[in-house]
Amino acid sequence: MKSYLEAINEGIRLEMRRDERVCVLGEDVGVYGGGAGATRGLIEEFTERRVMDMPISETAFTGAAVGAAMLGMRPIVEIMFSDFLTLAADPLINHAAKMPFMSAGQTSVPLVVMTPMGSGTGAAAQHSQSPEMMFMNTPGIKIVTPSNPYNAKGLMISAIRDEGPVIYLEHKGLYNMKGEVPEGEYTLPIGKASVIRPGEDITIITYSAMAKECLAAARELSEIRISAEVIDLMSLKPLDEETLIESVKKTGRVLIVHEAPALGGFGGYIAGVIAQRAFKYLKAPIKCLGGENIPIAYNAVIERMQIPGKEKIIKTAEEILNEEV
């Protein structure tokens, strides 16, 4: 058994041992071991030559990592909070994402940007966002969202080995989550979702920390004889549309759940894909359940109310089951 945080660390460590081109850059990633401890112990094994503490300038050190990737290194950049991706947006969006296309495939940018997302820790409005949609509209960037220790390690290794820029959105609320993690190297395909609970009556599509909430909701729904199929996307870009469509064909009902605000959230895109490809199979309207369209509060009670939880998911699923097209 390993924690989610330990699994991330182990994935990085194994790849650094396997490939000397892998290096880590970020604020406090060295002696301090990273903002949450994801890089703990790496500097002792790999020295400051490969685990580099950077000045407080996300734009600068992300830009440096993009250049290093273009010249043959395989850098991992840690952004201390995902909110600070706004500061790294220029080198990521205007350079890392576009160089393979602009060079007609002659230049690759094998770069991983790992950063903690999400609420639930009392970190307030500037340290609790779910920023995935900031990069969804940028061709050339992949986005992965591990939801448990097993896929945290497997997706980290896959991201490091990928030839393009990958944004690795870990959820800070999952750091202490324990789970079975195989020893040694293994990879999970980027772009493949997982059916984490099979069902017949409704498809619940989710990712990151909401997978835990959706599983809890599905277990309670089963007690009232509602069979919910839960799909953990794991990868937002590329999106595994086939797994979603096959599930919708079976159940005919869809609930999409994510922590980010519902307005402009990823749920709207998924709903569009399903409407285009599986409309004739729908037995009820698609529903998207996301966070409230306000900044995340510091107050713990308000913070919990702002994002979907088990009870909201159960209630919304029941509403869908009571509707018909």
PDB file of C-alpha atoms in Angstrom:
ATOM      1  CA  MET A   1       0.000   0.000   0.000  1.00  0.00           C
ATOM      2  CA  LYS A   2       1.230   3.461  -0.912  1.00  0.00           C
ATOM      3  CA  SER A   3      -0.222   6.914  -0.663  1.00  0.00           C
ATOM      4  CA  TYR A   4      -1.086   8.989  -3.723  1.00  0.00           C
ATOM      5  CA  LEU A   5       1.823  11.305  -2.887  1.00  0.00           C
ATOM      6  CA  GLU A   6       4.272   8.417  -2.481  1.00  0.00           C
ATOM      7  CA  ALA A   7       3.126   6.975  -5.808  1.00  0.00           C
ATOM      8  CA  ILE A   8       3.870  10.252  -7.600  1.00  0.00           C
ATOM      9  CA  ASN A   9       7.317  10.398  -5.992  1.00  0.00           C
ATOM     10  CA  GLU A  10       8.061   6.791  -6.918  1.00  0.00           C
ATOM     11  CA  GLY A  11       7.065   7.329 -10.542  1.00  0.00           C
ATOM     12  CA  ILE A  12       9.454  10.266 -10.822  1.00  0.00           C
ATOM     13  CA  ARG A  13      12.266   8.445  -9.016  1.00  0.00           C
ATOM     14  CA  LEU A  14      12.056   5.370 -11.256  1.00  0.00           C
ATOM     15  CA  GLU A  15      12.190   7.462 -14.407  1.00  0.00           C
ATOM     16  CA  MET A  16      15.122   9.492 -13.129  1.00  0.00           C
ATOM     17  CA  ARG A  17      16.996   6.249 -12.489  1.00  0.00           C
ATOM     18  CA  ARG A  18      16.077   4.887 -15.916  1.00  0.00           C
ATOM     19  CA  ASP A  19      16.846   7.995 -17.978  1.00  0.00           C
ATOM     20  CA  GLU A  20      19.513  10.535 -17.013  1.00  0.00           C
ATOM     21  CA  ARG A  21      17.803  13.148 -19.204  1.00  0.00           C
ATOM     22  CA  VAL A  22      14.954  13.419 -16.694  1.00  0.00           C
ATOM     23  CA  CYS A  23      15.352  16.380 -14.356  1.00  0.00           C
ATOM     24  CA  VAL A  24      13.134  18.350 -11.962  1.00  0.00           C
ATOM     25  CA  LEU A  25      12.746  22.133 -11.761  1.00  0.00           C
ATOM     26  CA  GLY A  26      10.592  24.224  -9.452  1.00  0.00           C
ATOM     27  CA  GLU A  27      10.289  26.194  -6.249  1.00  0.00           C
ATOM     28  CA  ASP A  28      11.515  24.266  -3.186  1.00  0.00           C
ATOM     29  CA  VAL A  29      11.738  20.958  -5.079  1.00  0.00           C
ATOM     30  CA  GLY A  30      15.221  20.229  -3.716  1.00  0.00           C
ATOM     31  CA  VAL A  31      16.112  20.326  -0.028  1.00  0.00           C
ATOM     32  CA  TYR A  32      12.517  21.076   1.006  1.00  0.00           C
ATOM     33  CA  GLY A  33      11.175  18.209  -1.119  1.00  0.00           C
ATOM     34  CA  GLY A  34       8.451  20.118  -2.956  1.00  0.00           C
ATOM     35  CA  GLY A  35       5.487  22.110  -1.714  1.00  0.00           C
ATOM     36  CA  ALA A  36       3.611  18.944  -0.696  1.00  0.00           C
ATOM     37  CA  GLY A  37       6.523  16.513  -0.626  1.00  0.00           C
ATOM     38  CA  ALA A  38       6.204  15.049  -4.116  1.00  0.00           C
ATOM     39  CA  THR A  39       9.950  15.463  -4.774  1.00  0.00           C
ATOM     40  CA  ARG A  40      11.107  14.492  -1.265  1.00  0.00           C
ATOM     41  CA  GLY A  41      14.430  12.670  -1.239  1.00  0.00           C
ATOM     42  CA  LEU A  42      15.198  13.182  -4.927  1.00  0.00           C
ATOM     43  CA  ILE A  43      17.984  15.716  -4.435  1.00  0.00           C
ATOM     44  CA  GLU A  44      19.806  13.328  -2.101  1.00  0.00           C
ATOM     45  CA  GLU A  45      19.861  10.653  -4.796  1.00  0.00           C
ATOM     46  CA  PHE A  46      20.258  12.740  -7.939  1.00  0.00           C
ATOM     47  CA  THR A  47      21.977  15.905  -6.630  1.00  0.00           C
ATOM     48  CA  GLU A  48      21.241  19.529  -7.450  1.00  0.00           C
ATOM     49  CA  ARG A  49      22.439  18.928 -11.008  1.00  0.00           C
ATOM     50  CA  ARG A  50      19.124  17.168 -11.751  1.00  0.00           C
ATOM     51  CA  VAL A  51      16.847  18.503  -8.992  1.00  0.00           C
ATOM     52  CA  MET A  52      16.990  22.267  -9.279  1.00  0.00           C
ATOM     53  CA  ASP A  53      15.461  24.854  -6.959  1.00  0.00           C
ATOM     54  CA  MET A  54      14.263  27.803  -9.016  1.00  0.00           C
ATOM     55  CA  PRO A  55      13.567  31.476  -8.246  1.00  0.00           C
ATOM     56  CA  ILE A  56       9.937  32.494  -7.690  1.00  0.00           C
ATOM     57  CA  SER A  57       9.178  33.048 -11.374  1.00  0.00           C
ATOM     58  CA  GLU A  58       6.991  30.386 -12.979  1.00  0.00           C
ATOM     59  CA  THR A  59       7.314  32.121 -16.332  1.00  0.00           C
ATOM     60  CA  ALA A  60      11.112  31.963 -16.216  1.00  0.00           C
ATOM     61  CA  PHE A  61      11.696  28.402 -15.069  1.00  0.00           C
ATOM     62  CA  THR A  62       8.886  26.956 -17.204  1.00  0.00           C
ATOM     63  CA  GLY A  63      10.402  28.747 -20.182  1.00  0.00           C
ATOM     64  CA  ALA A  64      13.808  27.322 -19.299  1.00  0.00           C
ATOM     65  CA  ALA A  65      12.299  23.835 -19.123  1.00  0.00           C
ATOM     66  CA  VAL A  66      10.680  24.254 -22.549  1.00  0.00           C
ATOM     67  CA  GLY A  67      14.081  25.144 -24.000  1.00  0.00           C
ATOM     68  CA  ALA A  68      15.735  22.214 -22.236  1.00  0.00           C
ATOM     69  CA  ALA A  69      13.089  19.834 -23.611  1.00  0.00           C
ATOM     70  CA  MET A  70      13.643  21.127 -27.135  1.00  0.00           C
ATOM     71  CA  LEU A  71      17.367  20.394 -26.738  1.00  0.00           C
ATOM     72  CA  GLY A  72      16.911  16.790 -25.644  1.00  0.00           C
ATOM     73  CA  MET A  73      16.256  16.857 -21.896  1.00  0.00           C
ATOM     74  CA  ARG A  74      13.057  15.517 -20.326  1.00  0.00           C
ATOM     75  CA  PRO A  75      12.230  18.081 -17.639  1.00  0.00           C
ATOM     76  CA  ILE A  76       9.545  17.844 -14.979  1.00  0.00           C
ATOM     77  CA  VAL A  77       8.377  21.254 -13.789  1.00  0.00           C
ATOM     78  CA  GLU A  78       6.567  21.479 -10.470  1.00  0.00           C
ATOM     79  CA  ILE A  79       4.220  24.454 -10.168  1.00  0.00           C
ATOM     80  CA  MET A  80       3.524  24.759  -6.439  1.00  0.00           C
ATOM     81  CA  PHE A  81      -0.205  25.435  -6.921  1.00  0.00           C
ATOM     82  CA  SER A  82      -2.126  24.963 -10.144  1.00  0.00           C
ATOM     83  CA  ASP A  83      -3.441  28.530  -9.804  1.00  0.00           C
ATOM     84  CA  PHE A  84       0.074  29.670 -10.741  1.00  0.00           C
ATOM     85  CA  LEU A  85      -0.223  28.035 -14.158  1.00  0.00           C
ATOM     86  CA  THR A  86      -1.487  31.444 -15.243  1.00  0.00           C
ATOM     87  CA  LEU A  87       2.106  32.662 -14.866  1.00  0.00           C
ATOM     88  CA  ALA A  88       3.466  29.752 -16.902  1.00  0.00           C
ATOM     89  CA  ALA A  89       0.840  30.062 -19.631  1.00  0.00           C
ATOM     90  CA  ASP A  90       2.982  31.919 -22.172  1.00  0.00           C
ATOM     91  CA  PRO A  91       5.827  29.369 -22.475  1.00  0.00           C
ATOM     92  CA  LEU A  92       3.342  26.487 -22.343  1.00  0.00           C
ATOM     93  CA  ILE A  93       0.697  27.773 -24.753  1.00  0.00           C
ATOM     94  CA  ASN A  94       2.790  29.806 -27.180  1.00  0.00           C
ATOM     95  CA  HIS A  95       5.931  27.679 -27.264  1.00  0.00           C
ATOM     96  CA  ALA A  96       5.730  24.140 -25.819  1.00  0.00           C
ATOM     97  CA  ALA A  97       2.385  23.355 -27.432  1.00  0.00           C
ATOM     98  CA  LYS A  98       3.203  24.786 -30.841  1.00  0.00           C
ATOM     99  CA  MET A  99       6.852  23.961 -31.575  1.00  0.00           C
ATOM    100  CA  PRO A 100       6.307  20.374 -32.808  1.00  0.00           C
ATOM    101  CA  PHE A 101       3.727  21.676 -35.323  1.00  0.00           C
ATOM    102  CA  MET A 102       5.708  24.767 -36.334  1.00  0.00           C
ATOM    103  CA  SER A 103       8.847  22.669 -36.894  1.00  0.00           C
ATOM    104  CA  ALA A 104       6.956  20.102 -38.996  1.00  0.00           C
ATOM    105  CA  GLY A 105       7.723  17.452 -36.391  1.00  0.00           C
ATOM    106  CA  GLN A 106      11.451  18.122 -36.295  1.00  0.00           C
ATOM    107  CA  THR A 107      11.291  19.397 -32.702  1.00  0.00           C
ATOM    108  CA  SER A 108       9.644  17.607 -29.799  1.00  0.00           C
ATOM    109  CA  VAL A 109       8.960  19.062 -26.366  1.00  0.00           C
ATOM    110  CA  PRO A 110       8.941  16.160 -23.856  1.00  0.00           C
ATOM    111  CA  LEU A 111       7.921  18.207 -20.835  1.00  0.00           C
ATOM    112  CA  VAL A 112       5.796  17.359 -17.781  1.00  0.00           C
ATOM    113  CA  VAL A 113       4.190  20.132 -15.739  1.00  0.00           C
ATOM    114  CA  MET A 114       2.980  18.662 -12.455  1.00  0.00           C
ATOM    115  CA  THR A 115       0.825  20.780 -10.182  1.00  0.00           C
ATOM    116  CA  PRO A 116      -1.703  20.318  -7.363  1.00  0.00           C
ATOM    117  CA  MET A 117      -5.255  21.338  -8.178  1.00  0.00           C
ATOM    118  CA  GLY A 118      -8.511  21.543  -6.296  1.00  0.00           C
ATOM    119  CA  SER A 119     -10.138  22.605  -3.062  1.00  0.00           C
ATOM    120  CA  GLY A 120     -10.779  20.980   0.289  1.00  0.00           C
ATOM    121  CA  THR A 121      -7.706  22.134   2.194  1.00  0.00           C
ATOM    122  CA  GLY A 122      -8.717  25.639   3.245  1.00  0.00           C
ATOM    123  CA  ALA A 123      -6.183  27.175   0.878  1.00  0.00           C
ATOM    124  CA  ALA A 124      -8.721  29.783  -0.304  1.00  0.00           C
ATOM    125  CA  ALA A 125      -9.390  31.470  -3.628  1.00  0.00           C
ATOM    126  CA  GLN A 126      -5.860  31.825  -5.036  1.00  0.00           C
ATOM    127  CA  HIS A 127      -4.676  28.295  -4.187  1.00  0.00           C
ATOM    128  CA  SER A 128      -7.703  26.052  -4.769  1.00  0.00           C
ATOM    129  CA  GLN A 129      -8.724  26.257  -8.413  1.00  0.00           C
ATOM    130  CA  SER A 130      -9.320  23.502 -10.942  1.00  0.00           C
ATOM    131  CA  PRO A 131      -7.684  25.054 -14.025  1.00  0.00           C
ATOM    132  CA  GLU A 132      -8.015  22.294 -16.616  1.00  0.00           C
ATOM    133  CA  MET A 133     -10.147  24.346 -18.988  1.00  0.00           C
ATOM    134  CA  MET A 134      -7.420  26.992 -19.315  1.00  0.00           C
ATOM    135  CA  PHE A 135      -5.514  24.560 -21.529  1.00  0.00           C
ATOM    136  CA  MET A 136      -8.275  22.529 -23.160  1.00  0.00           C
ATOM    137  CA  ASN A 137      -8.463  24.895 -26.115  1.00  0.00           C
ATOM    138  CA  THR A 138      -4.714  24.729 -26.831  1.00  0.00           C
ATOM    139  CA  PRO A 139      -3.794  22.102 -29.443  1.00  0.00           C
ATOM    140  CA  GLY A 140      -0.586  20.246 -28.612  1.00  0.00           C
ATOM    141  CA  ILE A 141      -0.980  19.964 -24.825  1.00  0.00           C
ATOM    142  CA  LYS A 142      -2.119  16.762 -23.123  1.00  0.00           C
ATOM    143  CA  ILE A 143      -3.858  16.799 -19.734  1.00  0.00           C
ATOM    144  CA  VAL A 144      -4.003  13.901 -17.258  1.00  0.00           C
ATOM    145  CA  THR A 145      -5.856  13.796 -13.921  1.00  0.00           C
ATOM    146  CA  PRO A 146      -4.963  10.829 -11.670  1.00  0.00           C
ATOM    147  CA  SER A 147      -7.611   9.865  -9.113  1.00  0.00           C
ATOM    148  CA  ASN A 148      -5.835   7.227  -6.987  1.00  0.00           C
ATOM    149  CA  PRO A 149      -2.311   5.995  -6.160  1.00  0.00           C
ATOM    150  CA  TYR A 150      -2.296   3.340  -8.890  1.00  0.00           C
ATOM    151  CA  ASN A 151      -2.974   5.697 -11.770  1.00  0.00           C
ATOM    152  CA  ALA A 152      -0.938   8.489 -10.135  1.00  0.00           C
ATOM    153  CA  LYS A 153       2.220   6.427 -10.627  1.00  0.00           C
ATOM    154  CA  GLY A 154       1.314   4.920 -13.982  1.00  0.00           C
ATOM    155  CA  LEU A 155       0.272   8.234 -15.516  1.00  0.00           C
ATOM    156  CA  MET A 156       3.373   9.980 -14.178  1.00  0.00           C
ATOM    157  CA  ILE A 157       5.651   7.467 -15.884  1.00  0.00           C
ATOM    158  CA  SER A 158       3.633   7.710 -19.102  1.00  0.00           C
ATOM    159  CA  ALA A 159       3.736  11.517 -18.995  1.00  0.00           C
ATOM    160  CA  ILE A 160       7.512  11.576 -18.574  1.00  0.00           C
ATOM    161  CA  ARG A 161       7.968   9.197 -21.520  1.00  0.00           C
ATOM    162  CA  ASP A 162       5.590  11.127 -23.775  1.00  0.00           C
ATOM    163  CA  GLU A 163       7.152  13.163 -26.576  1.00  0.00           C
ATOM    164  CA  GLY A 164       4.963  16.222 -26.060  1.00  0.00           C
ATOM    165  CA  PRO A 165       4.041  18.552 -23.201  1.00  0.00           C
ATOM    166  CA  VAL A 166       1.785  16.950 -20.588  1.00  0.00           C
ATOM    167  CA  ILE A 167       0.051  18.813 -17.767  1.00  0.00           C
ATOM    168  CA  TYR A 168      -0.229  16.441 -14.811  1.00  0.00           C
ATOM    169  CA  LEU A 169      -2.988  17.684 -12.502  1.00  0.00           C
ATOM    170  CA  GLU A 170      -2.672  15.953  -9.149  1.00  0.00           C
ATOM    171  CA  HIS A 171      -5.357  16.706  -6.548  1.00  0.00           C
ATOM    172  CA  LYS A 172      -4.085  17.945  -3.210  1.00  0.00           C
ATOM    173  CA  GLY A 173      -7.098  16.428  -1.449  1.00  0.00           C
ATOM    174  CA  LEU A 174      -5.924  12.940  -2.490  1.00  0.00           C
ATOM    175  CA  TYR A 175      -2.342  13.090  -1.208  1.00  0.00           C
ATOM    176  CA  ASN A 176      -3.020  10.857   1.803  1.00  0.00           C
ATOM    177  CA  MET A 177      -5.226   8.389  -0.084  1.00  0.00           C
ATOM    178  CA  LYS A 178      -3.815   4.838   0.182  1.00  0.00           C
ATOM    179  CA  GLY A 179      -4.033   2.140  -2.455  1.00  0.00           C
ATOM    180  CA  GLU A 180      -2.338  -0.837  -4.060  1.00  0.00           C
ATOM    181  CA  VAL A 181       0.595   0.226  -6.233  1.00  0.00           C
ATOM    182  CA  PRO A 182       2.695  -2.394  -8.063  1.00  0.00           C
ATOM    183  CA  GLU A 183       6.439  -2.331  -7.547  1.00  0.00           C
ATOM    184  CA  GLY A 184       8.646  -1.304 -10.442  1.00  0.00           C
ATOM    185  CA  GLU A 185       7.744   0.387 -13.706  1.00  0.00           C
ATOM    186  CA  TYR A 186       4.337   0.332 -15.356  1.00  0.00           C
ATOM    187  CA  THR A 187       2.544   2.737 -17.630  1.00  0.00           C
ATOM    188  CA  LEU A 188      -1.062   3.659 -18.278  1.00  0.00           C
ATOM    189  CA  PRO A 189      -2.066   4.855 -21.744  1.00  0.00           C
ATOM    190  CA  ILE A 190      -2.731   8.573 -21.999  1.00  0.00           C
ATOM    191  CA  GLY A 191      -6.110   8.917 -23.665  1.00  0.00           C
ATOM    192  CA  LYS A 192      -7.784   5.858 -22.143  1.00  0.00           C
ATOM    193  CA  ALA A 193     -10.581   6.065 -19.559  1.00  0.00           C
ATOM    194  CA  SER A 194     -11.398   3.401 -16.966  1.00  0.00           C
ATOM    195  CA  VAL A 195     -14.787   1.959 -16.055  1.00  0.00           C
ATOM    196  CA  ILE A 196     -14.237   1.827 -12.298  1.00  0.00           C
ATOM    197  CA  ARG A 197     -17.720   0.521 -11.504  1.00  0.00           C
ATOM    198  CA  PRO A 198     -19.945  -1.225 -14.053  1.00  0.00           C
ATOM    199  CA  GLY A 199     -23.656  -0.439 -14.128  1.00  0.00           C
ATOM    200  CA  GLU A 200     -26.808  -0.580 -16.232  1.00  0.00           C
ATOM    201  CA  ASP A 201     -29.085   2.358 -15.373  1.00  0.00           C
ATOM    202  CA  ILE A 202     -26.979   5.534 -15.582  1.00  0.00           C
ATOM    203  CA  THR A 203     -23.465   6.543 -16.651  1.00  0.00           C
ATOM    204  CA  ILE A 204     -21.571   8.834 -14.269  1.00  0.00           C
ATOM    205  CA  ILE A 205     -18.544  10.427 -15.946  1.00  0.00           C
ATOM    206  CA  THR A 206     -15.920  12.058 -13.758  1.00  0.00           C
ATOM    207  CA  TYR A 207     -12.217  12.543 -13.022  1.00  0.00           C
ATOM    208  CA  SER A 208      -9.711  13.449 -10.301  1.00  0.00           C
ATOM    209  CA  ALA A 209     -11.022  13.680  -6.713  1.00  0.00           C
ATOM    210  CA  MET A 210     -14.638  13.497  -7.865  1.00  0.00           C
ATOM    211  CA  ALA A 211     -14.102   9.834  -8.795  1.00  0.00           C
ATOM    212  CA  LYS A 212     -14.028   9.006  -5.084  1.00  0.00           C
ATOM    213  CA  GLU A 213     -17.278  10.908  -4.490  1.00  0.00           C
ATOM    214  CA  CYS A 214     -18.974   9.304  -7.487  1.00  0.00           C
ATOM    215  CA  LEU A 215     -18.015   5.793  -6.337  1.00  0.00           C
ATOM    216  CA  ALA A 216     -19.451   6.516  -2.889  1.00  0.00           C
ATOM    217  CA  ALA A 217     -22.638   7.811  -4.508  1.00  0.00           C
ATOM    218  CA  ALA A 218     -22.877   4.750  -6.773  1.00  0.00           C
ATOM    219  CA  ARG A 219     -22.617   2.426  -3.774  1.00  0.00           C
ATOM    220  CA  GLU A 220     -25.501   4.208  -2.048  1.00  0.00           C
ATOM    221  CA  LEU A 221     -27.557   4.278  -5.249  1.00  0.00           C
ATOM    222  CA  SER A 222     -27.185   0.497  -5.470  1.00  0.00           C
ATOM    223  CA  GLU A 223     -28.958   0.227  -2.114  1.00  0.00           C
ATOM    224  CA  ILE A 224     -32.077   1.676  -3.753  1.00  0.00           C
ATOM    225  CA  ARG A 225     -31.614  -0.556  -6.806  1.00  0.00           C
ATOM    226  CA  ILE A 226     -30.095   2.033  -9.118  1.00  0.00           C
ATOM    227  CA  SER A 227     -27.134   0.569 -10.985  1.00  0.00           C
ATOM    228  CA  ALA A 228     -24.656   3.355 -11.796  1.00  0.00           C
ATOM    229  CA  GLU A 229     -21.705   2.880 -14.113  1.00  0.00           C
ATOM    230  CA  VAL A 230     -18.815   5.150 -13.076  1.00  0.00           C
ATOM    231  CA  ILE A 231     -16.161   6.177 -15.613  1.00  0.00           C
ATOM    232  CA  ASP A 232     -12.906   7.788 -14.489  1.00  0.00           C
ATOM    233  CA  LEU A 233     -11.565   9.712 -17.476  1.00  0.00           C
ATOM    234  CA  MET A 234      -7.961   9.899 -16.154  1.00  0.00           C
ATOM    235  CA  SER A 235      -7.022  11.708 -19.366  1.00  0.00           C
ATOM    236  CA  LEU A 236      -8.895  14.836 -20.479  1.00  0.00           C
ATOM    237  CA  LYS A 237      -6.765  15.458 -23.577  1.00  0.00           C
ATOM    238  CA  PRO A 238      -6.877  13.200 -25.476  1.00  0.00           C
ATOM    239  CA  LEU A 239     -10.363  12.099 -24.424  1.00  0.00           C
ATOM    240  CA  ASP A 240     -11.454   8.470 -24.656  1.00  0.00           C
ATOM    241  CA  GLU A 241     -14.732   9.069 -26.468  1.00  0.00           C
ATOM    242  CA  GLU A 242     -15.277   5.409 -27.354  1.00  0.00           C
ATOM    243  CA  THR A 243     -15.535   4.241 -23.741  1.00  0.00           C
ATOM    244  CA  LEU A 244     -18.055   7.011 -23.021  1.00  0.00           C
ATOM    245  CA  ILE A 245     -20.210   6.271 -26.054  1.00  0.00           C
ATOM    246  CA  GLU A 246     -20.311   2.523 -25.388  1.00  0.00           C
ATOM    247  CA  SER A 247     -21.471   3.180 -21.841  1.00  0.00           C
ATOM    248  CA  VAL A 248     -24.159   5.646 -22.960  1.00  0.00           C
ATOM    249  CA  LYS A 249     -25.473   3.143 -25.499  1.00  0.00           C
ATOM    250  CA  LYS A 250     -25.940   0.710 -22.622  1.00  0.00           C
ATOM    251  CA  THR A 251     -27.450   2.988 -19.953  1.00  0.00           C
ATOM    252  CA  GLY A 252     -29.118   5.793 -21.937  1.00  0.00           C
ATOM    253  CA  ARG A 253     -28.653   8.255 -19.081  1.00  0.00           C
ATOM    254  CA  VAL A 254     -25.674  10.501 -18.300  1.00  0.00           C
ATOM    255  CA  LEU A 255     -24.434  12.527 -15.339  1.00  0.00           C
ATOM    256  CA  ILE A 256     -21.116  14.376 -15.670  1.00  0.00           C
ATOM    257  CA  VAL A 257     -19.415  15.442 -12.438  1.00  0.00           C
ATOM    258  CA  HIS A 258     -16.394  17.674 -11.922  1.00  0.00           C
ATOM    259  CA  GLU A 259     -15.086  20.063  -9.293  1.00  0.00           C
ATOM    260  CA  ALA A 260     -14.388  23.026 -11.579  1.00  0.00           C
ATOM    261  CA  PRO A 261     -17.255  25.497 -12.055  1.00  0.00           C
ATOM    262  CA  ALA A 262     -20.050  24.142 -14.213  1.00  0.00           C
ATOM    263  CA  LEU A 263     -20.004  27.335 -16.300  1.00  0.00           C
ATOM    264  CA  GLY A 264     -17.480  26.730 -19.079  1.00  0.00           C
ATOM    265  CA  GLY A 265     -16.503  23.417 -17.492  1.00  0.00           C
ATOM    266  CA  PHE A 266     -15.373  20.220 -19.174  1.00  0.00           C
ATOM    267  CA  GLY A 267     -18.799  18.701 -18.646  1.00  0.00           C
ATOM    268  CA  GLY A 268     -20.227  20.882 -21.394  1.00  0.00           C
ATOM    269  CA  TYR A 269     -17.720  19.506 -23.900  1.00  0.00           C
ATOM    270  CA  ILE A 270     -18.421  15.907 -22.893  1.00  0.00           C
ATOM    271  CA  ALA A 271     -22.159  16.540 -23.189  1.00  0.00           C
ATOM    272  CA  GLY A 272     -21.569  17.874 -26.695  1.00  0.00           C
ATOM    273  CA  VAL A 273     -19.637  14.768 -27.711  1.00  0.00           C
ATOM    274  CA  ILE A 274     -22.397  12.502 -26.408  1.00  0.00           C
ATOM    275  CA  ALA A 275     -25.136  14.593 -28.049  1.00  0.00           C
ATOM    276  CA  GLN A 276     -23.365  14.355 -31.413  1.00  0.00           C
ATOM    277  CA  ARG A 277     -22.474  10.679 -31.269  1.00  0.00           C
ATOM    278  CA  ALA A 278     -25.101   9.000 -29.101  1.00  0.00           C
ATOM    279  CA  PHE A 279     -28.187  11.211 -29.045  1.00  0.00           C
ATOM    280  CA  LYS A 280     -30.526   8.487 -30.263  1.00  0.00           C
ATOM    281  CA  TYR A 281     -29.597   6.298 -27.297  1.00  0.00           C
ATOM    282  CA  LEU A 282     -30.503   8.881 -24.639  1.00  0.00           C
ATOM    283  CA  LYS A 283     -33.522   8.166 -22.450  1.00  0.00           C
ATOM    284  CA  ALA A 284     -33.246  11.414 -20.455  1.00  0.00           C
ATOM    285  CA  PRO A 285     -31.478  14.783 -20.734  1.00  0.00           C
ATOM    286  CA  ILE A 286     -27.744  14.879 -19.989  1.00  0.00           C
ATOM    287  CA  LYS A 287     -26.916  16.677 -16.743  1.00  0.00           C
ATOM    288  CA  CYS A 288     -23.632  18.306 -15.705  1.00  0.00           C
ATOM    289  CA  LEU A 289     -22.849  18.774 -12.022  1.00  0.00           C
ATOM    290  CA  GLY A 290     -19.958  21.148 -11.356  1.00  0.00           C
ATOM    291  CA  GLY A 291     -18.745  23.654  -8.816  1.00  0.00           C
ATOM    292  CA  GLU A 292     -20.380  26.982  -8.084  1.00  0.00           C
ATOM    293  CA  ASN A 293     -19.390  29.919 -10.289  1.00  0.00           C
ATOM    294  CA  ILE A 294     -17.605  31.790  -7.484  1.00  0.00           C
ATOM    295  CA  PRO A 295     -14.013  31.731  -6.171  1.00  0.00           C
ATOM    296  CA  ILE A 296     -13.273  29.020  -3.608  1.00  0.00           C
ATOM    297  CA  ALA A 297     -13.903  30.223  -0.056  1.00  0.00           C
ATOM    298  CA  TYR A 298     -11.526  29.903   2.884  1.00  0.00           C
ATOM    299  CA  ASN A 299     -14.384  29.036   5.243  1.00  0.00           C
ATOM    300  CA  ALA A 300     -14.540  25.243   5.459  1.00  0.00           C
ATOM    301  CA  VAL A 301     -18.339  25.009   5.531  1.00  0.00           C
ATOM    302  CA  ILE A 302     -18.766  27.234   2.478  1.00  0.00           C
ATOM    303  CA  GLU A 303     -15.890  25.500   0.691  1.00  0.00           C
ATOM    304  CA  ARG A 304     -17.611  22.114   1.013  1.00  0.00           C
ATOM    305  CA  MET A 305     -20.864  23.576  -0.290  1.00  0.00           C
ATOM    306  CA  GLN A 306     -19.194  24.962  -3.413  1.00  0.00           C
ATOM    307  CA  ILE A 307     -18.297  21.658  -5.044  1.00  0.00           C
ATOM    308  CA  PRO A 308     -20.288  18.474  -5.775  1.00  0.00           C
ATOM    309  CA  GLY A 309     -20.351  15.849  -3.062  1.00  0.00           C
ATOM    310  CA  LYS A 310     -21.916  12.443  -2.620  1.00  0.00           C
ATOM    311  CA  GLU A 311     -25.354  13.759  -1.663  1.00  0.00           C
ATOM    312  CA  LYS A 312     -25.585  16.135  -4.645  1.00  0.00           C
ATOM    313  CA  ILE A 313     -24.530  13.347  -6.986  1.00  0.00           C
ATOM    314  CA  ILE A 314     -27.160  10.952  -5.604  1.00  0.00           C
ATOM    315  CA  LYS A 315     -29.900  13.572  -5.820  1.00  0.00           C
ATOM    316  CA  THR A 316     -29.024  14.516  -9.406  1.00  0.00           C
ATOM    317  CA  ALA A 317     -28.817  10.876 -10.499  1.00  0.00           C
ATOM    318  CA  GLU A 318     -32.274  10.222  -9.067  1.00  0.00           C
ATOM    319  CA  GLU A 319     -33.630  13.254 -10.933  1.00  0.00           C
ATOM    320  CA  ILE A 320     -32.255  11.890 -14.205  1.00  0.00           C
ATOM    321  CA  LEU A 321     -33.818   8.483 -13.568  1.00  0.00           C
ATOM    322  CA  ASN A 322     -37.196  10.192 -13.098  1.00  0.00           C
ATOM    323  CA  GLU A 323     -36.979  12.111 -16.383  1.00  0.00           C
ATOM    324  CA  GLU A 324     -37.594  11.003 -19.933  1.00  0.00           C
ATOM    325  CA  VAL A 325     -36.638  12.569 -23.267  1.00  0.00           C
TER     326      VAL A 325
END
